[in-house]
């Protein structure tokens, strides 16, 4: 049975904290490094429902994709949303670890995993732009055909697409999970299509005029697969770990 320090070390050998974006907050956020870890809950977001599930299952550790703590807190109070969660976790001796943009960027991480779920025939090239994945497809696609194919392969209810000015065929695509439209300037001259979530109106409009197709998987749609990925990674680290998967639903409802 691994202690928390050793489990963190093994995880970070594959997904170093240094891969995280400068604004991010990854790694061990709450807990005792000497604590023995037998049961782990993995989730996308550390909500009160996820904490409730962790308590019911008597887990030792929660690994979430989105960090519970993003910015410094001057007070930890029970009646505050963040403070209440932190106190409840400490009271129940549940450690918290965040694997966010380092998990996105690392080889075999979330970007690679989502690409594999798309079942596209092609080859990933150029890992220099660490948070991104670029793919040369074996065949050219029309935007609407590729969007429908990806939607079906990922089992998503909703996606959006933006057509490029010239409506060109797609041979090269780029992808980053989560909200990634800030990366568009880095891929504009490299790809025909960029796939991400949380596209903003004016950025989408400008991209179209600059002849770049876009597909918006939405934030949840691009990252919901992280629970399966984390289960696979943890089982590879220690096959004896008991993994509880907490699959949250999309916070948005559609009419």
Short mmCIF file of C-alpha atoms in Angstrom, two decimals:
data_model
loop_
_atom_site.label_atom_id
_atom_site.label_comp_id
_atom_site.label_asym_id
_atom_site.label_seq_id
_atom_site.Cartn_x
_atom_site.Cartn_y
_atom_site.Cartn_z
CA UNK A 1 0.00 0.00 0.00
CA UNK A 2 1.46 3.35 -1.06
CA UNK A 3 1.46 6.40 1.13
CA UNK A 4 0.29 9.73 -0.30
CA UNK A 5 3.82 11.01 -0.89
CA UNK A 6 4.81 7.94 -2.91
CA UNK A 7 1.58 7.93 -4.90
CA UNK A 8 2.07 11.62 -5.72
CA UNK A 9 5.66 10.97 -6.73
CA UNK A 10 4.70 8.16 -9.11
CA UNK A 11 1.89 10.21 -10.63
CA UNK A 12 4.19 13.20 -11.13
CA UNK A 13 6.83 11.06 -12.84
CA UNK A 14 4.32 10.76 -15.68
CA UNK A 15 2.70 14.17 -15.36
CA UNK A 16 5.23 16.58 -13.82
CA UNK A 17 3.85 19.61 -12.04
CA UNK A 18 6.17 21.73 -14.20
CA UNK A 19 3.92 20.97 -17.21
CA UNK A 20 1.08 22.94 -15.64
CA UNK A 21 0.22 26.42 -16.84
CA UNK A 22 1.59 29.26 -14.67
CA UNK A 23 -1.90 30.25 -13.46
CA UNK A 24 -2.81 26.70 -12.41
CA UNK A 25 -2.69 25.06 -8.98
CA UNK A 26 -1.87 21.37 -9.23
CA UNK A 27 -0.56 18.62 -7.00
CA UNK A 28 -1.42 17.86 -3.38
CA UNK A 29 -3.76 20.57 -2.03
CA UNK A 30 -5.04 19.03 1.21
CA UNK A 31 -3.69 16.13 3.22
CA UNK A 32 -0.99 14.29 5.16
CA UNK A 33 1.83 12.97 2.93
CA UNK A 34 2.37 10.01 5.28
CA UNK A 35 -1.24 8.83 4.99
CA UNK A 36 -1.63 5.32 3.55
CA UNK A 37 -3.83 5.30 0.44
CA UNK A 38 -6.12 2.36 -0.19
CA UNK A 39 -9.20 3.91 -1.83
CA UNK A 40 -9.32 6.87 -4.23
CA UNK A 41 -12.25 8.78 -5.70
CA UNK A 42 -11.61 10.40 -9.09
CA UNK A 43 -13.77 13.21 -10.45
CA UNK A 44 -13.88 16.17 -12.81
CA UNK A 45 -15.03 18.76 -10.25
CA UNK A 46 -14.84 18.58 -6.47
CA UNK A 47 -18.44 19.45 -5.68
CA UNK A 48 -20.31 18.79 -2.44
CA UNK A 49 -21.91 15.80 -4.17
CA UNK A 50 -18.45 14.40 -4.92
CA UNK A 51 -17.46 14.92 -1.27
CA UNK A 52 -20.65 13.18 -0.15
CA UNK A 53 -19.79 10.20 -2.36
CA UNK A 54 -16.24 10.15 -1.00
CA UNK A 55 -17.55 10.07 2.58
CA UNK A 56 -20.03 7.30 1.78
CA UNK A 57 -17.25 5.22 0.24
CA UNK A 58 -14.79 6.05 3.03
CA UNK A 59 -12.05 7.05 0.59
CA UNK A 60 -8.60 8.22 1.60
CA UNK A 61 -7.98 10.54 -1.32
CA UNK A 62 -9.86 12.51 -3.98
CA UNK A 63 -8.11 13.26 -7.27
CA UNK A 64 -9.97 15.92 -9.22
CA UNK A 65 -9.17 17.42 -12.59
CA UNK A 66 -10.20 20.95 -11.68
CA UNK A 67 -8.37 22.22 -8.58
CA UNK A 68 -10.45 22.81 -5.47
CA UNK A 69 -8.20 25.76 -4.57
CA UNK A 70 -7.23 28.15 -7.35
CA UNK A 71 -6.21 31.33 -5.57
CA UNK A 72 -4.99 32.11 -2.02
CA UNK A 73 -7.66 32.23 0.70
CA UNK A 74 -7.26 34.47 3.74
CA UNK A 75 -10.03 32.73 5.68
CA UNK A 76 -11.32 29.16 5.93
CA UNK A 77 -14.90 29.45 7.20
CA UNK A 78 -17.63 26.84 7.44
CA UNK A 79 -20.29 29.09 5.87
CA UNK A 80 -18.11 29.88 2.84
CA UNK A 81 -18.40 27.53 -0.17
CA UNK A 82 -14.69 26.78 -0.46
CA UNK A 83 -14.01 26.94 3.28
CA UNK A 84 -16.89 24.59 4.03
CA UNK A 85 -15.54 22.02 1.59
CA UNK A 86 -12.01 22.23 2.96
CA UNK A 87 -13.18 21.83 6.56
CA UNK A 88 -15.42 18.89 5.67
CA UNK A 89 -12.56 17.16 3.87
CA UNK A 90 -10.18 17.70 6.78
CA UNK A 91 -12.78 16.56 9.31
CA UNK A 92 -13.21 13.32 7.35
CA UNK A 93 -9.44 12.87 6.80
CA UNK A 94 -9.81 12.95 3.01
CA UNK A 95 -6.79 14.22 1.08
CA UNK A 96 -7.19 16.19 -2.14
CA UNK A 97 -4.94 16.16 -5.21
CA UNK A 98 -5.45 18.13 -8.43
CA UNK A 99 -4.25 16.93 -11.84
CA UNK A 100 -5.20 19.67 -14.27
CA UNK A 101 -3.15 21.29 -17.05
CA UNK A 102 -0.17 19.00 -16.33
CA UNK A 103 -2.51 16.08 -17.06
CA UNK A 104 -3.72 17.85 -20.21
CA UNK A 105 -0.18 18.42 -21.48
CA UNK A 106 1.64 15.22 -20.58
CA UNK A 107 2.01 12.38 -23.06
CA UNK A 108 -0.76 9.88 -22.45
CA UNK A 109 -2.77 12.62 -20.73
CA UNK A 110 -6.21 14.02 -21.39
CA UNK A 111 -5.53 15.57 -24.80
CA UNK A 112 -4.13 12.28 -26.08
CA UNK A 113 -6.93 10.30 -24.44
CA UNK A 114 -9.69 12.40 -26.02
CA UNK A 115 -8.00 12.14 -29.41
CA UNK A 116 -7.90 8.36 -29.05
CA UNK A 117 -11.63 8.36 -28.24
CA UNK A 118 -12.29 10.18 -31.53
CA UNK A 119 -10.90 7.19 -33.47
CA UNK A 120 -9.49 9.37 -36.22
CA UNK A 121 -6.98 7.91 -38.65
CA UNK A 122 -3.93 10.09 -38.60
CA UNK A 123 -0.69 10.87 -36.81
CA UNK A 124 0.09 13.23 -33.94
CA UNK A 125 3.04 15.48 -34.72
CA UNK A 126 5.08 18.22 -33.02
CA UNK A 127 4.81 18.15 -29.23
CA UNK A 128 6.59 21.51 -28.97
CA UNK A 129 3.31 23.32 -28.22
CA UNK A 130 2.90 21.38 -24.99
CA UNK A 131 -0.77 22.00 -24.10
CA UNK A 132 -1.85 21.25 -27.68
CA UNK A 133 -2.06 18.25 -29.95
CA UNK A 134 -1.71 18.56 -33.71
CA UNK A 135 -2.78 15.77 -36.05
CA UNK A 136 -2.28 15.10 -39.73
CA UNK A 137 -5.28 13.08 -40.91
CA UNK A 138 -4.93 10.26 -43.41
CA UNK A 139 -7.74 11.72 -45.50
CA UNK A 140 -9.40 15.09 -46.00
CA UNK A 141 -12.75 15.82 -44.35
CA UNK A 142 -15.55 18.29 -44.83
CA UNK A 143 -16.24 20.21 -41.61
CA UNK A 144 -19.85 19.08 -41.14
CA UNK A 145 -18.96 15.42 -41.78
CA UNK A 146 -16.06 15.48 -39.33
CA UNK A 147 -18.11 17.32 -36.68
CA UNK A 148 -20.88 14.71 -36.88
CA UNK A 149 -18.33 11.89 -36.71
CA UNK A 150 -16.58 13.34 -33.63
CA UNK A 151 -19.88 14.03 -31.90
CA UNK A 152 -20.91 10.40 -32.40
CA UNK A 153 -17.56 8.90 -31.37
CA UNK A 154 -17.43 10.95 -28.16
CA UNK A 155 -21.12 10.38 -27.39
CA UNK A 156 -21.85 14.08 -26.98
CA UNK A 157 -25.31 15.65 -27.06
CA UNK A 158 -24.15 19.11 -28.09
CA UNK A 159 -21.29 20.54 -30.10
CA UNK A 160 -20.90 23.79 -32.02
CA UNK A 161 -18.88 24.47 -35.14
CA UNK A 162 -17.55 27.56 -36.90
CA UNK A 163 -16.91 27.40 -40.64
CA UNK A 164 -13.80 29.00 -42.11
CA UNK A 165 -14.08 31.78 -44.67
CA UNK A 166 -12.97 29.54 -47.56
CA UNK A 167 -14.76 26.44 -46.20
CA UNK A 168 -11.59 24.48 -46.91
CA UNK A 169 -11.15 20.74 -46.56
CA UNK A 170 -9.61 19.56 -43.27
CA UNK A 171 -6.30 17.70 -43.31
CA UNK A 172 -4.59 19.07 -40.18
CA UNK A 173 -6.31 19.65 -36.85
CA UNK A 174 -5.34 20.88 -33.43
CA UNK A 175 -6.94 20.06 -30.09
CA UNK A 176 -6.84 21.13 -26.49
CA UNK A 177 -9.44 20.11 -23.93
CA UNK A 178 -11.23 22.53 -21.64
CA UNK A 179 -11.50 26.20 -22.56
CA UNK A 180 -8.72 26.67 -25.08
CA UNK A 181 -9.55 29.50 -27.46
CA UNK A 182 -6.61 31.50 -26.09
CA UNK A 183 -4.35 29.03 -27.93
CA UNK A 184 -5.81 29.87 -31.36
CA UNK A 185 -3.01 32.32 -32.28
CA UNK A 186 -0.50 29.49 -31.72
CA UNK A 187 -2.23 27.11 -34.15
CA UNK A 188 -3.62 29.50 -36.74
CA UNK A 189 -0.87 28.91 -39.29
CA UNK A 190 -0.52 25.19 -38.55
CA UNK A 191 -3.99 23.64 -38.79
CA UNK A 192 -7.23 23.76 -40.74
CA UNK A 193 -9.41 22.99 -37.71
CA UNK A 194 -9.06 23.67 -33.99
CA UNK A 195 -11.08 21.68 -31.47
CA UNK A 196 -11.61 22.90 -27.91
CA UNK A 197 -14.37 24.12 -25.56
CA UNK A 198 -15.82 27.41 -24.34
CA UNK A 199 -15.38 29.33 -27.59
CA UNK A 200 -16.07 33.05 -27.26
CA UNK A 201 -18.09 34.86 -29.91
CA UNK A 202 -15.58 37.43 -31.12
CA UNK A 203 -12.68 34.97 -31.13
CA UNK A 204 -14.81 32.54 -33.15
CA UNK A 205 -15.76 35.31 -35.58
CA UNK A 206 -12.14 36.39 -36.06
CA UNK A 207 -11.00 32.79 -36.54
CA UNK A 208 -13.56 32.24 -39.28
CA UNK A 209 -12.35 35.34 -41.12
CA UNK A 210 -8.77 34.09 -40.75
CA UNK A 211 -9.85 30.85 -42.48
CA UNK A 212 -9.79 28.54 -39.46
CA UNK A 213 -12.56 26.00 -38.81
CA UNK A 214 -13.55 25.51 -35.14
CA UNK A 215 -15.36 22.79 -33.23
CA UNK A 216 -16.55 23.55 -29.69
CA UNK A 217 -17.03 20.39 -27.61
CA UNK A 218 -17.98 22.59 -24.63
CA UNK A 219 -15.92 22.44 -21.45
CA UNK A 220 -17.68 19.48 -19.86
CA UNK A 221 -17.93 17.59 -23.16
CA UNK A 222 -14.19 17.76 -23.71
CA UNK A 223 -13.19 16.76 -20.17
CA UNK A 224 -15.79 14.32 -18.85
CA UNK A 225 -13.51 11.45 -19.92
CA UNK A 226 -10.94 12.37 -17.27
CA UNK A 227 -12.45 9.99 -14.69
CA UNK A 228 -11.74 6.99 -16.93
CA UNK A 229 -8.25 8.24 -17.72
CA UNK A 230 -7.40 8.78 -14.03
CA UNK A 231 -8.66 5.29 -13.20
CA UNK A 232 -6.36 3.82 -15.87
CA UNK A 233 -3.35 5.81 -14.67
CA UNK A 234 -3.85 4.90 -11.00
CA UNK A 235 -4.37 1.21 -11.77
CA UNK A 236 -1.11 1.29 -13.72
CA UNK A 237 0.66 2.87 -10.74
CA UNK A 238 -0.79 0.41 -8.21
CA UNK A 239 -3.16 -2.36 -9.29
CA UNK A 240 -4.28 -2.84 -5.68
CA UNK A 241 -5.78 0.64 -5.37
CA UNK A 242 -9.57 0.68 -5.16
CA UNK A 243 -10.89 3.36 -7.51
CA UNK A 244 -14.30 5.01 -7.14
CA UNK A 245 -15.40 6.97 -10.21
CA UNK A 246 -17.66 9.95 -9.63
CA UNK A 247 -19.22 10.90 -12.96
CA UNK A 248 -20.82 14.31 -12.63
CA UNK A 249 -23.34 15.63 -15.12
CA UNK A 250 -23.11 18.81 -17.18
CA UNK A 251 -24.07 21.85 -15.10
CA UNK A 252 -25.88 23.31 -18.12
CA UNK A 253 -29.32 22.19 -19.27
CA UNK A 254 -30.55 22.69 -22.84
CA UNK A 255 -34.10 23.34 -23.98
#
